[in-house]
Amino acid sequence: MKVRSLASIAALGLASIGGAAAQTTLNVVSAGDQNMVDYVNNYLGPKFEQMNPGVKVRAVGTGPGDSGSQKIYEKLEAQQKAGAAKWDVDVAVVHQRGAATMVENNLLMKYRDQVKAGKLVSRDTAKNALGANVDGYVLPMFHSQIAFAYNPDLVKTPPKSFKELEEWVKKNPKQFGYNGVKGGMSGVGFVMGWVEASDPGMRNTFEKGPYDPKMKATIDKSLEGLKTFNQYVVMTPGNAGTLDMLNRGEIAMGPVWVDMFYTWMADGKMNPKVKLELPAPGLPGQPMYYVIPAKAEHADLAKKFIDFAESPEVQADGIVKQFNWYPGIDPQYVESKMPKAEWNKLFTDITPTDLASKGRPFPLSQYFTDIVEGYERVVLK
Amino acid sequence: MAFIRSEGPPRGADSAPAGGSAAAERRAWGDQIPSEGPPRGADCAPAGGSAAAERRAWGDHIRSDRRLAAFALVLPALLVVGVFFVAPLVLSAVGAFRDADGAFTLAHFAKSLDLYTRDLIFTIGIVVLSTVLIAIVAIAIAGYLTLGEHPRAVAVLRWLYRWPLFIPFVVAGQIMRTFLAKNGMLNHVLIGTGLIEPISAQSMLDWRGIVIAFVWKQAPFVTLLLAGAMAALERQHIEAARNLGAPRWRVLIDIVLPQVRGTLLVGLVLSFVAMLSVLSVPLMINPNSPTMITVDVAYRINTFADYAVANALCLLSLLLAAFGAAFYLRHAVRKVENA
C-alpha cells in the first residue's frame, strides 16, 4: 500500500515535470479583493486548463480598490517605457479608472470584435468608463453595486432616499455607519451618492461630462451638509468593517457592496436577517473589466480565455451563482442558463427595475477626484 | 580583520608601556589601520639596508592589497544600502519638490499641510503617548523581573511578556479589531463580570485602539532590552539599598533606572520610529479622520496616484523620525565618550 502510493506520487511528479516542458502559462493579473483571485484560481482557471491541455492559468492579485489597478498600470507602463517586445501580463482585470488610464496611454489591445462573446454585452459600461471612451478595449467581467444593508429588527422602515436618511440619522444617532473615503470603495460610493443626490441637475453632468472645474464650489457646498451628517453617524474601518459592525449590532445600517454581502451571507458569516435597499436617487456601482495588454505574450490564448469567461454558461454558474455578482454580459443570455430560483436570489431585495433606475455609474474621473479631495478639505478638516 | 576600530587602537597604543613592545604593538595596529599605519610603521622600522626597503615595499604591497580587499568586502553591503536605501530616499525627497514639469515647487508641501496638518498632529500625539506608556509598562515589567522576590511569578512573567514580540503588526491590528469593538470581547468580559453596564460599553476602535495596539506590540521589545541591561547590573548596590531598608520601588527608581537609562532610551527611540512607520494598525483600526500619516500616504498613492504629495508627507514624517534619530545619536556619542 505504502509502496504503491509512493510510486504513484513519484509518477505524478514525473508527469508534472514532463507536462511542464510543453506548458504555456497564461498570466492573469487581477485587481480587486481576494475573491477575484479565488475566482480565477479556483473556478475559471481549472475549467480553462481542462479544455486546453498544456495550458496553465496563473492568477496574481494586486490588491483591492483603484490602487490594485494602479499597480497593473504601473507595471505595463514600465514595460512600455523599457521597450519590451513582449509583456508578461496576458489578461488583466481592472477597474474603470484603471481601464480609462490604460486606454489613454495605449497600453491595451482592441479585442472585443475578435471574440464571440463581444456581441453579448449591452450595457453602456462596455463603451464608456467614467467618461473615457474604452469601446472595443474592454469586456465587463461582472457588475457590482453599492447598496444600504440594514437590520430589519432595528430598522422597521428604512429611509428610502438620502433626504430621508438625513432625517433618520438625527432621530437615530450613531446607528448609521460608513467607512469614509480612505477605507474602501463602499464609503467612497456613499459620498458620491450623497453629492449627486443633493442636486438632481448635477448628476447628468457628473456621469456624462463635460468636466467643468467650476463645479467644485457646488460639490463643496453639498459636502458641508455631509459634515453635519457625519456628527450623527459612526465611521467604520473598511468595507468589511461595515459588515462586521452590522453583524455585531453596533450599527443598524450602512452602505456595502452587494456581492460581498451575498458572499458573506452564503458563507454563513452574515446575520441572515439583514436586508438590502437601494435608496433614491441612487448609489454607484461599477464593473470590473477584462483587458488584454497591447503586447501580451499570449494574446490569442488570452482572447480564448476571455471568450470562455464571458460565455453565458460561465457567467451563469461562476459569476452569478457562485460569486454573487451581477453578470457582465446582457442578463437575458444568462437568465436562461440557470434555475429561476438561483437567478431570483440575486434580486431578492433589489429588483432589476430598482437596479436599472438607481444603480448609477461612478462620476467622471475628474469629478471623482474633486469629490474625494473636497471630502478631505471640507468634511475632514 | 578589525579594520574599522576608530577608537581603540591609538588609545591602546598610548597607554602601552614605552619601549620595544609599544613600537611593535603600534606597528601591528598600523598594519591594520592603513591610513594611520604607514608613517608610523616606517618610522619605527630599523634604518638602512636594501632589506629594509624591500620589506617596506612588500609592506606597502600588502597594505594596498588589504585596502582593496577591505573595500571589496564592504562593497556589496554599500551597494545594497546605496541602491535600495539611499537612492530611493533621495528620489523620493527630490520628487517632493518637483512639479509636473520638473521645476522646483513647494506646492506639495502646501497641500500636505493644508489637508493633513491635523493628521500630523494626531500622529505625533499617538506616537508620543504610546512611547510614554511603553516606557511605563517596560519599566514595570523589567523592574519586577529584576527585583521580584517571588521566583514563580517572575518565571511566569518572563515567559509571558515576550509573546507579542513574535506577532506582526498587522495581526496585532486584527486582534484589536475584534477585541476592542463595541460588542467585542473586552466589553463582553467587562459586562459579564459586572464591571460596566451594557449601555456604557463603547467602541475603542479610534485613537485608543491604535495606542493599545502599539503599546501591546512594542512594550515587550523595550522590556526585553531593559531587562537584559538590568540583569547585567552589579547587584551589590541593589542589595545594599535593600539591606538599608529601601522599598523595591525606591531601588528601581533611584538605583536601577539611572544605570540603565541609556538602554531604555535606545529602546524607546527604536519603538518611536517603528510606530511612525506602521500602516496596517491605523488602517485596520481607525482609517478615518483624523488618522496617521501613513494612511494618508497610502491614500494619496492608491486613490490619486499622487506620488508628489505622498513624497512630501513622507519627508514630513522623516522629519519626525529625525528627532528620534537625534536623540539616538546623542546618546550613542555620549556612550562612546564615557567608554
mmCIF file of N, CA and C in Angstrom, chain A residues 187-281:
data_model
loop_
_atom_site.group_PDB
_atom_site.id
_atom_site.type_symbol
_atom_site.label_atom_id
_atom_site.label_comp_id
_atom_site.label_asym_id
_atom_site.label_seq_id
_atom_site.Cartn_x
_atom_site.Cartn_y
_atom_site.Cartn_z
ATOM 1 N N GLY A 187 -17.549 53.233 0.995
ATOM 2 C CA GLY A 187 -17.647 54.560 1.594
ATOM 3 C C GLY A 187 -17.537 55.647 0.543
ATOM 4 N N VAL A 188 -16.591 55.458 -0.388
ATOM 5 C CA VAL A 188 -16.436 56.430 -1.473
ATOM 6 C C VAL A 188 -17.747 56.522 -2.266
ATOM 7 N N GLY A 189 -18.335 55.366 -2.562
ATOM 8 C CA GLY A 189 -19.583 55.338 -3.320
ATOM 9 C C GLY A 189 -20.694 56.066 -2.580
ATOM 10 N N PHE A 190 -20.724 55.917 -1.266
ATOM 11 C CA PHE A 190 -21.752 56.602 -0.486
ATOM 12 C C PHE A 190 -21.595 58.120 -0.631
ATOM 13 N N VAL A 191 -20.333 58.584 -0.561
ATOM 14 C CA VAL A 191 -20.084 60.023 -0.684
ATOM 15 C C VAL A 191 -20.502 60.514 -2.079
ATOM 16 N N MET A 192 -20.184 59.729 -3.109
ATOM 17 C CA MET A 192 -20.591 60.089 -4.472
ATOM 18 C C MET A 192 -22.115 60.194 -4.539
ATOM 19 N N GLY A 193 -22.792 59.200 -3.972
ATOM 20 C CA GLY A 193 -24.254 59.181 -3.975
ATOM 21 C C GLY A 193 -24.812 60.406 -3.262
ATOM 22 N N TRP A 194 -24.178 60.761 -2.165
ATOM 23 C CA TRP A 194 -24.613 61.922 -1.383
ATOM 24 C C TRP A 194 -24.535 63.195 -2.222
ATOM 25 N N VAL A 195 -23.386 63.399 -2.861
ATOM 26 C CA VAL A 195 -23.193 64.630 -3.633
ATOM 27 C C VAL A 195 -24.172 64.666 -4.811
ATOM 28 N N GLU A 196 -24.335 63.546 -5.486
ATOM 29 C CA GLU A 196 -25.241 63.520 -6.635
ATOM 30 C C GLU A 196 -26.684 63.755 -6.188
ATOM 31 N N ALA A 197 -27.027 63.285 -4.992
ATOM 32 C CA ALA A 197 -28.404 63.413 -4.522
ATOM 33 C C ALA A 197 -28.742 64.858 -4.189
ATOM 34 N N SER A 198 -27.703 65.648 -3.853
ATOM 35 C CA SER A 198 -28.002 66.994 -3.383
ATOM 36 C C SER A 198 -28.494 67.900 -4.510
ATOM 37 N N ASP A 199 -28.240 67.535 -5.739
ATOM 38 C CA ASP A 199 -28.673 68.385 -6.846
ATOM 39 C C ASP A 199 -28.920 67.519 -8.083
ATOM 40 N N PRO A 200 -30.197 67.247 -8.377
ATOM 41 C CA PRO A 200 -30.507 66.312 -9.472
ATOM 42 C C PRO A 200 -29.928 66.772 -10.816
ATOM 43 N N GLY A 201 -29.797 68.088 -10.991
ATOM 44 C CA GLY A 201 -29.279 68.589 -12.267
ATOM 45 C C GLY A 201 -27.815 68.223 -12.445
ATOM 46 N N MET A 202 -27.107 68.118 -11.312
ATOM 47 C CA MET A 202 -25.678 67.875 -11.349
ATOM 48 C C MET A 202 -25.355 66.460 -11.838
ATOM 49 N N ARG A 203 -26.283 65.562 -11.566
ATOM 50 C CA ARG A 203 -25.996 64.150 -11.761
ATOM 51 C C ARG A 203 -25.600 63.833 -13.196
ATOM 52 N N ASN A 204 -26.357 64.419 -14.109
ATOM 53 C CA ASN A 204 -26.083 64.142 -15.509
ATOM 54 C C ASN A 204 -24.688 64.607 -15.918
ATOM 55 N N THR A 205 -24.334 65.799 -15.437
ATOM 56 C CA THR A 205 -23.010 66.335 -15.754
ATOM 57 C C THR A 205 -21.924 65.449 -15.155
ATOM 58 N N PHE A 206 -22.140 64.990 -13.930
ATOM 59 C CA PHE A 206 -21.151 64.135 -13.281
ATOM 60 C C PHE A 206 -20.890 62.870 -14.084
ATOM 61 N N GLU A 207 -21.968 62.296 -14.619
ATOM 62 C CA GLU A 207 -21.823 60.990 -15.269
ATOM 63 C C GLU A 207 -21.447 61.092 -16.738
ATOM 64 N N LYS A 208 -21.861 62.202 -17.371
ATOM 65 C CA LYS A 208 -21.645 62.276 -18.817
ATOM 66 C C LYS A 208 -20.637 63.350 -19.204
ATOM 67 N N GLY A 209 -20.381 64.313 -18.298
ATOM 68 C CA GLY A 209 -19.482 65.398 -18.626
ATOM 69 C C GLY A 209 -20.239 66.503 -19.334
ATOM 70 N N PRO A 210 -19.616 67.515 -19.896
ATOM 71 C CA PRO A 210 -18.162 67.669 -19.851
ATOM 72 C C PRO A 210 -17.684 68.121 -18.467
ATOM 73 N N TYR A 211 -16.374 68.013 -18.251
ATOM 74 C CA TYR A 211 -15.823 68.401 -16.964
ATOM 75 C C TYR A 211 -15.736 69.920 -16.859
ATOM 76 N N ASP A 212 -16.210 70.429 -15.739
ATOM 77 C CA ASP A 212 -16.153 71.861 -15.510
ATOM 78 C C ASP A 212 -15.599 72.103 -14.105
ATOM 79 N N PRO A 213 -14.387 72.653 -14.022
ATOM 80 C CA PRO A 213 -13.768 72.823 -12.699
ATOM 81 C C PRO A 213 -14.587 73.719 -11.772
ATOM 82 N N LYS A 214 -15.470 74.547 -12.371
ATOM 83 C CA LYS A 214 -16.268 75.458 -11.529
ATOM 84 C C LYS A 214 -17.243 74.697 -10.634
ATOM 85 N N MET A 215 -17.517 73.451 -10.995
ATOM 86 C CA MET A 215 -18.457 72.653 -10.197
ATOM 87 C C MET A 215 -17.928 72.404 -8.781
ATOM 88 N N LYS A 216 -16.640 72.634 -8.579
ATOM 89 C CA LYS A 216 -16.047 72.393 -7.257
ATOM 90 C C LYS A 216 -16.825 73.100 -6.159
ATOM 91 N N ALA A 217 -17.256 74.338 -6.443
ATOM 92 C CA ALA A 217 -17.978 75.109 -5.432
ATOM 93 C C ALA A 217 -19.269 74.388 -5.038
ATOM 94 N N THR A 218 -19.986 73.889 -6.057
ATOM 95 C CA THR A 218 -21.238 73.175 -5.780
ATOM 96 C C THR A 218 -20.963 71.910 -4.985
ATOM 97 N N ILE A 219 -19.906 71.212 -5.362
ATOM 98 C CA ILE A 219 -19.539 69.977 -4.663
ATOM 99 C C ILE A 219 -19.241 70.275 -3.197
ATOM 100 N N ASP A 220 -18.433 71.319 -2.969
ATOM 101 C CA ASP A 220 -18.059 71.657 -1.593
ATOM 102 C C ASP A 220 -19.278 71.992 -0.754
ATOM 103 N N LYS A 221 -20.243 72.678 -1.396
ATOM 104 C CA LYS A 221 -21.438 73.074 -0.653
ATOM 105 C C LYS A 221 -22.207 71.825 -0.196
ATOM 106 N N SER A 222 -22.301 70.867 -1.108
ATOM 107 C CA SER A 222 -23.014 69.637 -0.773
ATOM 108 C C SER A 222 -22.262 68.862 0.315
ATOM 109 N N LEU A 223 -20.924 68.944 0.287
ATOM 110 C CA LEU A 223 -20.131 68.226 1.281
ATOM 111 C C LEU A 223 -20.249 68.850 2.669
ATOM 112 N N GLU A 224 -20.560 70.150 2.703
ATOM 113 C CA GLU A 224 -20.770 70.774 4.010
ATOM 114 C C GLU A 224 -21.932 70.123 4.744
ATOM 115 N N GLY A 225 -22.960 69.751 3.969
ATOM 116 C CA GLY A 225 -24.093 69.037 4.555
ATOM 117 C C GLY A 225 -23.644 67.698 5.129
ATOM 118 N N LEU A 226 -22.693 67.081 4.429
ATOM 119 C CA LEU A 226 -22.192 65.777 4.869
ATOM 120 C C LEU A 226 -21.408 65.909 6.175
ATOM 121 N N LYS A 227 -20.771 67.063 6.351
ATOM 122 C CA LYS A 227 -20.018 67.291 7.587
ATOM 123 C C LYS A 227 -20.970 67.267 8.787
ATOM 124 N N THR A 228 -22.116 67.927 8.617
ATOM 125 C CA THR A 228 -23.122 67.904 9.691
ATOM 126 C C THR A 228 -23.628 66.485 9.885
ATOM 127 N N PHE A 229 -23.921 65.821 8.762
ATOM 128 C CA PHE A 229 -24.429 64.457 8.786
ATOM 129 C C PHE A 229 -23.482 63.532 9.554
ATOM 130 N N ASN A 230 -22.175 63.721 9.340
ATOM 131 C CA ASN A 230 -21.171 62.852 9.966
ATOM 132 C C ASN A 230 -21.212 62.877 11.494
ATOM 133 N N GLN A 231 -21.740 63.972 12.057
ATOM 134 C CA GLN A 231 -21.805 64.037 13.523
ATOM 135 C C GLN A 231 -22.774 63.006 14.084
ATOM 136 N N TYR A 232 -23.677 62.530 13.229
ATOM 137 C CA TYR A 232 -24.698 61.607 13.719
ATOM 138 C C TYR A 232 -24.406 60.155 13.344
ATOM 139 N N VAL A 233 -23.266 59.913 12.712
ATOM 140 C CA VAL A 233 -23.020 58.555 12.238
ATOM 141 C C VAL A 233 -21.732 57.992 12.833
ATOM 142 N N VAL A 234 -21.507 56.720 12.600
ATOM 143 C CA VAL A 234 -20.305 56.038 13.079
ATOM 144 C C VAL A 234 -19.388 55.824 11.882
ATOM 145 N N MET A 235 -18.073 56.037 12.063
ATOM 146 C CA MET A 235 -17.141 55.713 10.987
ATOM 147 C C MET A 235 -16.671 54.269 11.186
ATOM 148 N N THR A 236 -16.745 53.480 10.130
ATOM 149 C CA THR A 236 -16.384 52.066 10.250
ATOM 150 C C THR A 236 -15.016 51.830 9.627
ATOM 151 N N PRO A 237 -14.290 50.802 10.070
ATOM 152 C CA PRO A 237 -12.981 50.537 9.471
ATOM 153 C C PRO A 237 -13.065 49.659 8.221
ATOM 154 N N GLY A 238 -13.390 50.236 7.092
ATOM 155 C CA GLY A 238 -13.315 49.491 5.832
ATOM 156 C C GLY A 238 -14.625 48.854 5.382
ATOM 157 N N ASN A 239 -14.615 48.359 4.138
ATOM 158 C CA ASN A 239 -15.806 47.704 3.572
ATOM 159 C C ASN A 239 -16.277 46.561 4.465
ATOM 160 N N ALA A 240 -15.324 45.708 4.841
ATOM 161 C CA ALA A 240 -15.675 44.578 5.699
ATOM 162 C C ALA A 240 -16.040 45.067 7.091
ATOM 163 N N GLY A 241 -15.435 46.192 7.507
ATOM 164 C CA GLY A 241 -15.723 46.756 8.818
ATOM 165 C C GLY A 241 -17.194 47.118 8.975
ATOM 166 N N THR A 242 -17.797 47.652 7.903
ATOM 167 C CA THR A 242 -19.216 47.997 7.960
ATOM 168 C C THR A 242 -20.054 46.737 8.174
ATOM 169 N N LEU A 243 -19.740 45.690 7.427
ATOM 170 C CA LEU A 243 -20.482 44.431 7.573
ATOM 171 C C LEU A 243 -20.280 43.841 8.974
ATOM 172 N N ASP A 244 -19.042 43.901 9.457
ATOM 173 C CA ASP A 244 -18.740 43.411 10.811
ATOM 174 C C ASP A 244 -19.615 44.106 11.847
ATOM 175 N N MET A 245 -19.667 45.428 11.746
ATOM 176 C CA MET A 245 -20.396 46.196 12.760
ATOM 177 C C MET A 245 -21.900 45.943 12.661
ATOM 178 N N LEU A 246 -22.383 45.728 11.443
ATOM 179 C CA LEU A 246 -23.792 45.355 11.275
ATOM 180 C C LEU A 246 -24.064 44.021 11.965
ATOM 181 N N ASN A 247 -23.159 43.089 11.774
ATOM 182 C CA ASN A 247 -23.304 41.762 12.357
ATOM 183 C C ASN A 247 -23.295 41.788 13.870
ATOM 184 N N ARG A 248 -22.424 42.621 14.435
ATOM 185 C CA ARG A 248 -22.326 42.680 15.886
ATOM 186 C C ARG A 248 -23.391 43.583 16.484
ATOM 187 N N GLY A 249 -24.231 44.158 15.614
ATOM 188 C CA GLY A 249 -25.305 45.003 16.115
ATOM 189 C C GLY A 249 -24.832 46.359 16.579
ATOM 190 N N GLU A 250 -23.627 46.768 16.156
ATOM 191 C CA GLU A 250 -23.119 48.067 16.597
ATOM 192 C C GLU A 250 -23.677 49.207 15.763
ATOM 193 N N ILE A 251 -24.056 48.881 14.528
ATOM 194 C CA ILE A 251 -24.799 49.850 13.732
ATOM 195 C C ILE A 251 -26.011 49.110 13.162
ATOM 196 N N ALA A 252 -27.008 49.877 12.718
ATOM 197 C CA ALA A 252 -28.218 49.245 12.201
ATOM 198 C C ALA A 252 -28.267 49.324 10.686
ATOM 199 N N MET A 253 -27.382 50.152 10.110
ATOM 200 C CA MET A 253 -27.483 50.394 8.678
ATOM 201 C C MET A 253 -26.179 50.950 8.135
ATOM 202 N N GLY A 254 -25.865 50.630 6.877
ATOM 203 C CA GLY A 254 -24.654 51.172 6.277
ATOM 204 C C GLY A 254 -24.505 50.722 4.835
ATOM 205 N N PRO A 255 -23.700 51.470 4.037
ATOM 206 C CA PRO A 255 -23.513 51.105 2.633
ATOM 207 C C PRO A 255 -22.510 49.953 2.478
ATOM 208 N N VAL A 256 -22.861 48.977 1.650
ATOM 209 C CA VAL A 256 -21.980 47.812 1.433
ATOM 210 C C VAL A 256 -21.990 47.431 -0.042
ATOM 211 N N TRP A 257 -20.998 46.637 -0.436
ATOM 212 C CA TRP A 257 -21.011 46.059 -1.783
ATOM 213 C C TRP A 257 -21.973 44.865 -1.789
ATOM 214 N N VAL A 258 -22.855 44.839 -2.775
ATOM 215 C CA VAL A 258 -23.878 43.802 -2.821
ATOM 216 C C VAL A 258 -23.261 42.398 -2.926
ATOM 217 N N ASP A 259 -22.222 42.260 -3.760
ATOM 218 C CA ASP A 259 -21.637 40.921 -3.954
ATOM 219 C C ASP A 259 -20.970 40.415 -2.681
ATOM 220 N N MET A 260 -20.306 41.341 -1.972
ATOM 221 C CA MET A 260 -19.649 40.974 -0.721
ATOM 222 C C MET A 260 -20.703 40.529 0.298
ATOM 223 N N PHE A 261 -21.770 41.283 0.323
ATOM 224 C CA PHE A 261 -22.871 40.980 1.235
ATOM 225 C C PHE A 261 -23.407 39.574 0.978
ATOM 226 N N TYR A 262 -23.692 39.261 -0.284
ATOM 227 C CA TYR A 262 -24.248 37.941 -0.608
ATOM 228 C C TYR A 262 -23.247 36.817 -0.344
ATOM 229 N N THR A 263 -21.970 37.098 -0.609
ATOM 230 C CA THR A 263 -20.960 36.069 -0.360
ATOM 231 C C THR A 263 -20.860 35.771 1.135
ATOM 232 N N TRP A 264 -20.852 36.812 1.948
ATOM 233 C CA TRP A 264 -20.813 36.609 3.402
ATOM 234 C C TRP A 264 -22.045 35.847 3.858
ATOM 235 N N MET A 265 -23.172 36.215 3.244
ATOM 236 C CA MET A 265 -24.425 35.552 3.589
ATOM 237 C C MET A 265 -24.319 34.064 3.251
ATOM 238 N N ALA A 266 -23.827 33.756 2.050
ATOM 239 C CA ALA A 266 -23.720 32.367 1.611
ATOM 240 C C ALA A 266 -22.743 31.587 2.478
ATOM 241 N N ASP A 267 -21.713 32.267 2.971
ATOM 242 C CA ASP A 267 -20.722 31.602 3.825
ATOM 243 C C ASP A 267 -21.184 31.502 5.273
ATOM 244 N N GLY A 268 -22.345 32.039 5.569
ATOM 245 C CA GLY A 268 -22.838 32.000 6.945
ATOM 246 C C GLY A 268 -22.144 32.986 7.857
ATOM 247 N N LYS A 269 -21.499 34.018 7.270
ATOM 248 C CA LYS A 269 -20.794 34.992 8.103
ATOM 249 C C LYS A 269 -21.654 36.203 8.406
ATOM 250 N N MET A 270 -22.878 36.180 7.862
ATOM 251 C CA MET A 270 -23.717 37.375 7.959
ATOM 252 C C MET A 270 -25.001 37.022 8.689
ATOM 253 N N ASN A 271 -25.443 37.930 9.552
ATOM 254 C CA ASN A 271 -26.747 37.767 10.178
ATOM 255 C C ASN A 271 -27.798 37.619 9.069
ATOM 256 N N PRO A 272 -28.462 36.463 8.976
ATOM 257 C CA PRO A 272 -29.336 36.208 7.820
ATOM 258 C C PRO A 272 -30.536 37.137 7.733
ATOM 259 N N LYS A 273 -30.777 37.888 8.790
ATOM 260 C CA LYS A 273 -31.938 38.789 8.748
ATOM 261 C C LYS A 273 -31.646 40.068 7.975
ATOM 262 N N VAL A 274 -30.371 40.414 7.875
ATOM 263 C CA VAL A 274 -30.025 41.707 7.280
ATOM 264 C C VAL A 274 -30.477 41.776 5.822
ATOM 265 N N LYS A 275 -31.018 42.933 5.444
ATOM 266 C CA LYS A 275 -31.555 43.105 4.093
ATOM 267 C C LYS A 275 -30.866 44.255 3.384
ATOM 268 N N LEU A 276 -31.127 44.304 2.057
ATOM 269 C CA LEU A 276 -30.534 45.363 1.245
ATOM 270 C C LEU A 276 -31.597 46.324 0.744
ATOM 271 N N GLU A 277 -31.146 47.534 0.463
ATOM 272 C CA GLU A 277 -32.066 48.503 -0.106
ATOM 273 C C GLU A 277 -31.271 49.521 -0.909
ATOM 274 N N LEU A 278 -31.824 49.929 -2.046
ATOM 275 C CA LEU A 278 -31.146 50.901 -2.895
ATOM 276 C C LEU A 278 -31.901 52.224 -2.780
ATOM 277 N N PRO A 279 -31.303 53.249 -2.151
ATOM 278 C CA PRO A 279 -32.032 54.493 -1.912
ATOM 279 C C PRO A 279 -32.104 55.374 -3.159
ATOM 280 N N ALA A 280 -33.106 56.251 -3.193
ATOM 281 C CA ALA A 280 -33.211 57.212 -4.291
ATOM 282 C C ALA A 280 -32.316 58.405 -3.979
ATOM 283 N N PRO A 281 -31.764 59.099 -4.935
ATOM 284 C CA PRO A 281 -31.863 58.805 -6.362
ATOM 285 C C PRO A 281 -30.905 57.712 -6.840
#
